[in-house]
Tab-separated table of C-alpha atoms and ligand atoms in Angstrom:
chain	number	residue	atom	x	y	z
A	1	MET	CA	-26.851	0.048	-26.297
A	2	LYS	CA	-25.038	1.626	-29.250
A	3	ILE	CA	-21.410	1.856	-28.173
A	4	LEU	CA	-18.216	3.241	-29.705
A	5	ILE	CA	-14.921	1.846	-28.431
A	6	THR	CA	-11.475	3.233	-29.283
A	7	GLY	CA	-8.296	1.211	-28.847
A	8	ALA	CA	-10.483	-1.794	-29.675
A	9	THR	CA	-7.655	-4.073	-30.789
A	10	GLY	CA	-5.384	-3.264	-27.852
A	11	LEU	CA	-4.923	-5.410	-24.780
A	12	ILE	CA	-7.921	-4.131	-22.829
A	13	GLY	CA	-9.956	-3.090	-25.880
A	14	THR	CA	-9.959	-6.602	-27.333
A	15	GLU	CA	-11.440	-8.044	-24.137
A	16	VAL	CA	-13.925	-5.208	-23.710
A	17	THR	CA	-15.101	-5.457	-27.331
A	18	LYS	CA	-15.627	-9.208	-26.967
A	19	THR	CA	-17.527	-8.738	-23.693
A	20	LEU	CA	-19.761	-6.006	-25.142
A	21	ALA	CA	-20.534	-8.094	-28.220
A	22	THR	CA	-21.347	-11.169	-26.112
A	23	ALA	CA	-23.739	-9.051	-24.024
A	24	GLY	CA	-25.588	-8.079	-27.214
A	25	HIS	CA	-24.559	-4.430	-27.510
A	26	LYS	CA	-24.365	-2.786	-30.940
A	27	VAL	CA	-20.652	-2.074	-31.063
A	28	THR	CA	-18.570	0.122	-33.356
A	29	ALA	CA	-14.923	-0.669	-32.682
A	30	THR	CA	-12.056	1.469	-33.891
A	31	ASP	CA	-8.272	1.302	-33.830
A	32	CYS	CA	-5.359	2.165	-36.116
A	33	LYS	CA	-4.417	-1.518	-36.324
A	34	SER	CA	-6.621	-4.469	-37.160
A	35	GLY	CA	-7.127	-7.324	-34.729
A	36	ASP	CA	-9.453	-9.968	-33.449
A	37	ILE	CA	-12.916	-8.467	-33.976
A	38	PRO	CA	-15.923	-10.553	-32.875
A	39	LYS	CA	-18.727	-11.324	-35.319
A	40	GLY	CA	-21.399	-8.627	-35.394
A	41	VAL	CA	-19.041	-5.812	-34.377
A	42	LYS	CA	-18.492	-3.023	-36.925
A	43	PHE	CA	-14.764	-2.336	-37.147
A	44	VAL	CA	-13.471	0.985	-38.464
A	45	LEU	CA	-9.748	1.289	-39.099
A	46	GLY	CA	-8.435	4.802	-38.531
A	47	ASP	CA	-5.914	7.099	-36.925
A	48	LEU	CA	-7.086	9.371	-34.108
A	49	ASN	CA	-4.527	11.932	-35.237
A	50	ASP	CA	-6.638	12.367	-38.363
A	51	GLU	CA	-9.303	14.990	-37.632
A	52	ASN	CA	-11.440	13.829	-40.561
A	53	PHE	CA	-11.398	10.298	-39.201
A	54	ILE	CA	-12.705	11.430	-35.807
A	55	GLU	CA	-15.361	13.478	-37.612
A	56	SER	CA	-16.405	10.406	-39.622
A	57	LEU	CA	-17.252	8.465	-36.448
A	58	LYS	CA	-20.420	10.633	-36.094
A	59	PHE	CA	-20.807	9.969	-32.342
A	60	LYS	CA	-24.430	8.806	-32.508
A	61	PHE	CA	-23.886	6.441	-29.580
A	62	ASP	CA	-25.340	5.850	-26.122
A	63	ALA	CA	-21.874	5.227	-24.684
A	64	VAL	CA	-18.268	5.856	-25.729
A	65	ILE	CA	-15.411	3.836	-24.270
A	66	HIS	CA	-12.077	5.527	-24.859
A	67	LEU	CA	-9.089	3.191	-24.494
A	68	ALA	CA	-6.733	4.231	-27.332
A	69	VAL	CA	-3.341	5.270	-26.038
A	70	ILE	CA	0.340	5.499	-26.859
A	71	HIS	CA	2.800	4.524	-24.152
A	72	GLU	CA	6.230	4.732	-25.795
A	73	GLN	CA	8.313	7.774	-25.034
A	74	PHE	CA	9.498	8.645	-28.565
A	75	ASP	CA	11.500	11.651	-27.434
A	76	ASP	CA	13.317	12.866	-24.310
A	77	ARG	CA	10.499	15.145	-23.259
A	78	GLY	CA	7.686	12.627	-23.734
A	79	LEU	CA	5.986	15.251	-25.865
A	80	LYS	CA	4.271	12.896	-28.330
A	81	VAL	CA	2.780	10.812	-25.515
A	82	PHE	CA	1.416	14.013	-24.009
A	83	GLU	CA	0.175	15.588	-27.234
A	84	ASP	CA	-1.516	12.488	-28.647
A	85	ASN	CA	-3.130	11.148	-25.503
A	86	VAL	CA	-4.361	14.544	-24.388
A	87	SER	CA	-5.660	15.688	-27.772
A	88	TRP	CA	-7.459	12.395	-28.535
A	89	ALA	CA	-9.271	12.480	-25.200
A	90	TYR	CA	-10.152	16.160	-25.660
A	91	LYS	CA	-11.606	15.595	-29.122
A	92	ILE	CA	-13.480	12.425	-28.197
A	93	PHE	CA	-14.899	13.929	-25.013
A	94	ALA	CA	-15.932	17.097	-26.879
A	95	LYS	CA	-17.660	15.146	-29.674
A	96	SER	CA	-19.414	12.917	-27.137
A	97	ALA	CA	-20.698	15.939	-25.216
A	98	ALA	CA	-21.821	17.702	-28.398
A	99	HIS	CA	-23.755	14.627	-29.560
A	100	LYS	CA	-25.334	14.029	-26.129
A	101	VAL	CA	-23.704	10.641	-25.563
A	102	LYS	CA	-25.046	9.458	-22.180
A	103	VAL	CA	-21.774	8.190	-20.742
A	104	VAL	CA	-18.090	8.296	-21.647
A	105	ILE	CA	-15.949	5.669	-19.928
A	106	TYR	CA	-12.216	6.227	-20.204
A	107	ALA	CA	-9.043	4.651	-18.880
A	108	SER	CA	-7.102	6.722	-16.441
A	109	SER	CA	-4.332	4.897	-14.591
A	110	LEU	CA	-2.811	4.241	-11.211
A	111	SER	CA	0.315	5.777	-12.749
A	112	ILE	CA	-1.427	9.134	-12.240
A	113	TYR	CA	-0.079	9.157	-8.669
A	114	GLY	CA	3.432	9.408	-10.105
A	115	THR	CA	5.353	6.467	-8.645
A	116	VAL	CA	5.156	4.060	-11.589
A	117	PHE	CA	7.235	5.783	-14.265
A	118	SER	CA	9.293	8.233	-12.200
A	119	ASP	CA	13.065	8.037	-12.706
A	120	ALA	CA	13.670	8.928	-9.075
A	121	TRP	CA	12.336	6.537	-6.446
A	122	THR	CA	9.048	7.964	-5.185
A	123	SER	CA	6.572	6.654	-2.633
A	124	PRO	CA	2.912	7.334	-1.921
A	125	GLU	CA	2.412	9.690	1.028
A	126	PHE	CA	0.024	7.296	2.710
A	127	ALA	CA	-1.576	3.882	2.393
A	128	PRO	CA	-4.077	2.528	1.887
A	129	PHE	CA	-4.822	5.399	-0.482
A	130	ASP	CA	-8.059	6.551	-2.014
A	131	GLU	CA	-8.370	9.009	-4.894
A	132	SER	CA	-7.226	11.887	-2.652
A	133	LEU	CA	-3.607	10.700	-2.710
A	134	PRO	CA	-1.494	13.665	-3.914
A	135	GLN	CA	-0.170	13.265	-7.446
A	136	HIS	CA	3.480	14.015	-8.179
A	137	HIS	CA	4.018	13.679	-11.904
A	138	HIS	CA	7.468	12.814	-13.189
A	139	ASP	CA	6.512	11.724	-16.697
A	140	SER	CA	4.166	12.798	-19.451
A	141	TYR	CA	2.109	9.584	-19.351
A	142	ALA	CA	1.060	10.274	-15.749
A	143	LEU	CA	0.543	13.938	-16.552
A	144	CYS	CA	-1.703	13.231	-19.535
A	145	LYS	CA	-3.905	11.030	-17.334
A	146	GLU	CA	-4.329	13.987	-14.967
A	147	VAL	CA	-5.087	16.364	-17.844
A	148	ASN	CA	-7.612	13.907	-19.303
A	149	GLU	CA	-9.423	13.707	-15.973
A	150	ARG	CA	-9.677	17.528	-15.872
A	151	THR	CA	-10.814	17.518	-19.518
A	152	ALA	CA	-13.600	15.117	-18.550
A	153	ASP	CA	-14.577	17.478	-15.708
A	154	MET	CA	-14.743	20.384	-18.127
A	155	TRP	CA	-16.935	18.650	-20.691
A	156	SER	CA	-19.127	17.362	-17.901
A	157	ASN	CA	-19.633	20.964	-16.742
A	158	ARG	CA	-20.668	21.914	-20.258
A	159	SER	CA	-23.026	19.026	-21.009
A	160	LYS	CA	-25.234	16.293	-19.584
A	161	THR	CA	-22.769	13.589	-20.638
A	162	ALA	CA	-21.442	11.586	-17.678
A	163	PHE	CA	-17.704	10.837	-17.566
A	164	VAL	CA	-16.311	7.872	-15.656
A	165	GLY	CA	-12.530	7.436	-15.409
A	166	LEU	CA	-10.892	4.271	-14.134
A	167	ARG	CA	-7.537	4.518	-12.370
A	168	MET	CA	-6.411	0.968	-13.036
A	169	PRO	CA	-3.149	-0.680	-11.951
A	170	PHE	CA	-1.164	-3.127	-14.118
A	171	VAL	CA	-3.825	-4.785	-16.321
A	172	ASN	CA	-3.135	-8.008	-18.157
A	173	THR	CA	-4.126	-11.634	-18.656
A	174	MET	CA	-3.918	-13.832	-15.563
A	175	LYS	CA	-1.030	-15.671	-17.226
A	176	ALA	CA	1.011	-12.459	-17.474
A	177	ILE	CA	0.008	-11.339	-13.970
A	178	GLU	CA	1.097	-14.694	-12.558
A	179	ALA	CA	4.379	-14.501	-14.472
A	180	HIS	CA	4.964	-11.101	-12.841
A	181	ALA	CA	4.212	-12.575	-9.391
A	182	ILE	CA	6.474	-15.578	-10.039
A	183	ALA	CA	9.364	-13.335	-11.129
A	184	GLN	CA	9.060	-11.466	-7.809
A	185	ARG	CA	8.786	-14.714	-5.862
A	186	ASP	CA	11.997	-15.860	-7.542
A	187	GLY	CA	13.778	-12.654	-6.556
A	188	ASN	CA	14.108	-11.040	-10.001
A	189	ILE	CA	15.461	-7.648	-8.885
A	190	LYS	CA	14.176	-5.698	-11.891
A	191	GLN	CA	10.665	-7.130	-11.588
A	192	MET	CA	10.685	-6.509	-7.828
A	193	GLU	CA	11.442	-2.841	-8.500
A	194	VAL	CA	8.876	-2.526	-11.287
A	195	ALA	CA	6.282	-4.107	-8.992
A	196	ALA	CA	7.202	-1.868	-6.050
A	197	LYS	CA	6.890	1.248	-8.246
A	198	SER	CA	3.535	-0.063	-9.470
A	199	LEU	CA	2.596	-0.513	-5.794
A	200	TRP	CA	2.046	-4.247	-6.461
A	201	GLY	CA	-1.375	-3.580	-7.968
A	202	TYR	CA	-3.002	-5.628	-10.696
A	203	LEU	CA	-6.285	-6.218	-12.484
A	204	ASP	CA	-7.156	-9.167	-14.702
A	205	VAL	CA	-8.238	-7.864	-18.106
A	206	ARG	CA	-11.541	-9.791	-17.760
A	207	ASP	CA	-12.278	-7.800	-14.604
A	208	ALA	CA	-11.439	-4.562	-16.415
A	209	ALA	CA	-14.086	-5.505	-19.002
A	210	GLN	CA	-16.632	-6.488	-16.340
A	211	GLY	CA	-16.014	-3.205	-14.522
A	212	ILE	CA	-16.907	-1.340	-17.702
A	213	MET	CA	-20.038	-3.488	-18.042
A	214	ALA	CA	-20.990	-2.546	-14.471
A	215	ILE	CA	-20.763	1.146	-15.405
A	216	LEU	CA	-22.997	0.593	-18.442
A	217	ASP	CA	-25.545	-1.162	-16.209
A	218	ARG	CA	-26.008	1.834	-13.923
A	219	LYS	CA	-26.852	5.491	-14.430
A	220	SER	CA	-23.842	7.767	-14.071
A	221	ALA	CA	-23.749	11.551	-13.774
A	222	GLY	CA	-21.112	14.267	-13.594
A	223	SER	CA	-17.424	13.406	-13.852
A	224	THR	CA	-15.812	10.999	-11.404
A	225	THR	CA	-12.673	8.893	-11.310
A	226	TYR	CA	-12.230	5.687	-9.401
A	227	ASN	CA	-9.376	3.546	-8.172
A	228	PHE	CA	-10.250	0.134	-9.585
A	229	GLY	CA	-8.009	-2.869	-8.981
A	230	ALA	CA	-7.755	-6.275	-7.355
A	231	PRO	CA	-8.066	-6.358	-3.552
A	232	ASP	CA	-4.653	-8.025	-3.137
A	233	THR	CA	-1.132	-7.702	-4.579
A	234	THR	CA	1.322	-9.584	-6.771
A	235	ALA	CA	3.944	-9.365	-4.007
A	236	PRO	CA	5.627	-12.426	-2.504
A	237	PHE	CA	5.406	-11.098	1.074
A	238	PRO	CA	2.646	-9.378	3.082
A	239	THR	CA	2.001	-5.760	2.183
A	240	LYS	CA	3.325	-4.210	5.403
A	241	ALA	CA	6.648	-6.027	4.929
A	242	MET	CA	6.840	-4.892	1.287
A	243	LEU	CA	6.101	-1.282	2.308
A	244	ALA	CA	8.743	-1.408	5.036
A	245	LYS	CA	11.318	-2.517	2.478
A	246	TYR	CA	10.433	-0.384	-0.560
A	247	HIS	CA	8.367	2.547	0.734
A	248	PRO	CA	9.439	3.012	4.366
A	249	ASN	CA	8.315	6.664	4.429
A	250	THR	CA	4.746	5.885	3.441
A	251	LYS	CA	2.471	6.603	6.378
A	252	ILE	CA	0.235	3.635	7.123
A	253	LEU	CA	-3.198	5.091	7.852
A	254	LYS	CA	-4.858	1.881	8.905
A	255	ASP	CA	-3.926	-1.762	9.120
A	256	ILE	CA	-3.400	-3.523	5.780
A	257	PRO	CA	-3.862	-7.179	6.650
A	258	GLY	CA	-1.962	-9.901	4.777
A	259	TYR	CA	-1.487	-9.285	1.069
A	260	GLY	CA	-4.116	-6.514	0.962
A	261	SER	CA	-3.871	-3.902	-1.784
A	262	LEU	CA	-2.519	-0.420	-1.085
A	263	THR	CA	-5.351	0.941	-3.166
A	264	ASP	CA	-8.624	1.829	-1.488
A	265	CYS	CA	-11.339	1.134	-4.074
A	266	SER	CA	-14.307	1.829	-1.794
A	267	ARG	CA	-15.531	4.764	-3.881
A	268	TRP	CA	-15.722	2.418	-6.882
A	269	THR	CA	-17.441	-0.362	-4.935
A	270	ALA	CA	-20.040	2.039	-3.517
A	271	ALA	CA	-20.830	3.425	-6.979
A	272	TYR	CA	-20.818	0.318	-9.166
A	273	GLY	CA	-20.622	-2.687	-6.850
A	274	TYR	CA	-18.401	-4.856	-9.036
A	275	GLN	CA	-15.554	-6.629	-7.250
A	276	PRO	CA	-12.720	-8.182	-9.296
A	277	GLU	CA	-13.220	-11.942	-9.477
A	278	HIS	CA	-10.014	-13.133	-11.128
A	279	LEU	CA	-7.404	-13.101	-8.386
A	280	ILE	CA	-3.980	-14.713	-8.302
A	281	ASP	CA	-3.876	-18.154	-6.732
A	282	ARG	CA	-1.121	-17.800	-4.116
A	283	LYS	CA	-1.193	-21.472	-3.188
A	284	LYS	CA	-0.684	-22.538	-6.803
A	285	LEU	CA	2.185	-20.057	-7.211
A	286	GLY	CA	3.748	-21.028	-3.895
A	287	ILE	CA	3.632	-17.489	-2.444
B	301	NAD	N1	-2.514	-2.248	-19.577
B	301	NAD	C1	-2.308	-1.630	-18.434
B	301	NAD	O1	-1.534	-2.088	-17.569
B	301	NAD	C2	-3.062	-0.364	-18.113
B	301	NAD	C3	-3.101	0.070	-16.775
B	301	NAD	C4	-3.803	1.232	-16.460
B	301	NAD	C5	-4.426	1.953	-17.460
B	301	NAD	N2	-4.330	1.519	-18.753
B	301	NAD	C6	-5.002	2.331	-19.772
B	301	NAD	O2	-5.959	1.552	-20.441
B	301	NAD	C7	-6.077	1.994	-21.798
B	301	NAD	C8	-5.852	0.818	-22.730
B	301	NAD	O3	-4.568	0.283	-22.461
B	301	NAD	P1	-4.028	-1.039	-23.163
B	301	NAD	O4	-3.132	-1.698	-22.183
B	301	NAD	O5	-5.151	-1.796	-23.759
B	301	NAD	O6	-3.117	-0.394	-24.284
B	301	NAD	P2	-2.742	-0.990	-25.730
B	301	NAD	O7	-1.498	-0.303	-26.157
B	301	NAD	O8	-2.750	-2.462	-25.706
B	301	NAD	O9	-3.953	-0.495	-26.619
B	301	NAD	C9	-4.045	0.827	-27.077
B	301	NAD	C10	-4.609	0.812	-28.478
B	301	NAD	O10	-4.589	2.159	-28.961
B	301	NAD	C11	-4.336	2.090	-30.358
B	301	NAD	N3	-3.785	3.326	-30.904
B	301	NAD	C12	-2.509	3.794	-30.748
B	301	NAD	N4	-2.312	4.870	-31.498
B	301	NAD	C13	-3.495	5.111	-32.156
B	301	NAD	C14	-3.901	6.084	-33.093
B	301	NAD	N5	-3.058	7.051	-33.536
B	301	NAD	N6	-5.172	6.017	-33.572
B	301	NAD	C15	-6.035	5.050	-33.169
B	301	NAD	N7	-5.683	4.085	-32.251
B	301	NAD	C16	-4.424	4.119	-31.762
B	301	NAD	C17	-3.293	0.962	-30.484
B	301	NAD	O11	-3.229	0.463	-31.813
B	301	NAD	C18	-3.767	-0.034	-29.459
B	301	NAD	O12	-4.552	-1.065	-30.026
B	301	NAD	C19	-5.060	3.124	-21.945
B	301	NAD	O13	-5.664	4.368	-21.729
B	301	NAD	C20	-4.060	2.851	-20.831
B	301	NAD	O14	-3.403	4.017	-20.424
B	301	NAD	C21	-3.686	0.388	-19.097
């Protein structure tokens, strides 16, 4: 397939670009910073805030994978995070629809539910939670993920382009995920809080890339978002004990055995089948 990927030299983009190239896709990779680009991939350096640059990408692709993002809150209101992330997605989705791209795959985030970056301590209403969990935004990063999902819905209504959004938890290399688990095991208070706000979710970056491959392998239609994460947690104690300590008001809808994830990914599994394969080795970590 002919594929355009944005954010190609970022954490997830680097792995996805490598995976696409290895699978033999014809990849155009773009980012505003250079990086490790595999042989055979066309790299285009450019800034998504530059309208002419977006125009120059032409959008003659079978699939577009949109991963470019800014995270840093440059100002008190988080305005730049909102403006950039929302306007890039809008423009890329619009161009993809106009040029009849078959599928747009974009990164949403588990932070959409609002707990991850809220200043106040917030808890999910219920667990395990599917995509119907109410969203309570406290920050512009979470809000822009919500807006981008609605933008995908709109362009899907106006075109035959399919939009697939992935609500992923903390994504990183296994080394970084294990370091996060070890810090919790060792009682690092800050990491315990970060992990509790992130609802102890994780996804190895290789699984993020394979999930995207699974989408490319199947026919998608309309606009749908999916919880997509590992089936277990980074927490040092079983999930019910962690919930009792950090989110005591969360209603437990059904039993969560052992270290099971709070996130219900059954919609994802039913649609694309791929199950994350790179899971933390509790025995090795002594948790
Ligand atoms: N890493 C995570 O834990 C995680 C979790 C859930 C969702 N996500 C989502 O996945 C996507 C990718 O995340 P990531 O962790 O790889 O982020 P990242 O910051 O590593 O990569 C983002 C890329 O976007 C590029 N970019 C920034 N400003 C740009 C601009 N003006 N023009 C062009 N490119 C620009 C950056 O240079 C960077 O390479 C994002 O949408 C993010 O919200 C990430």
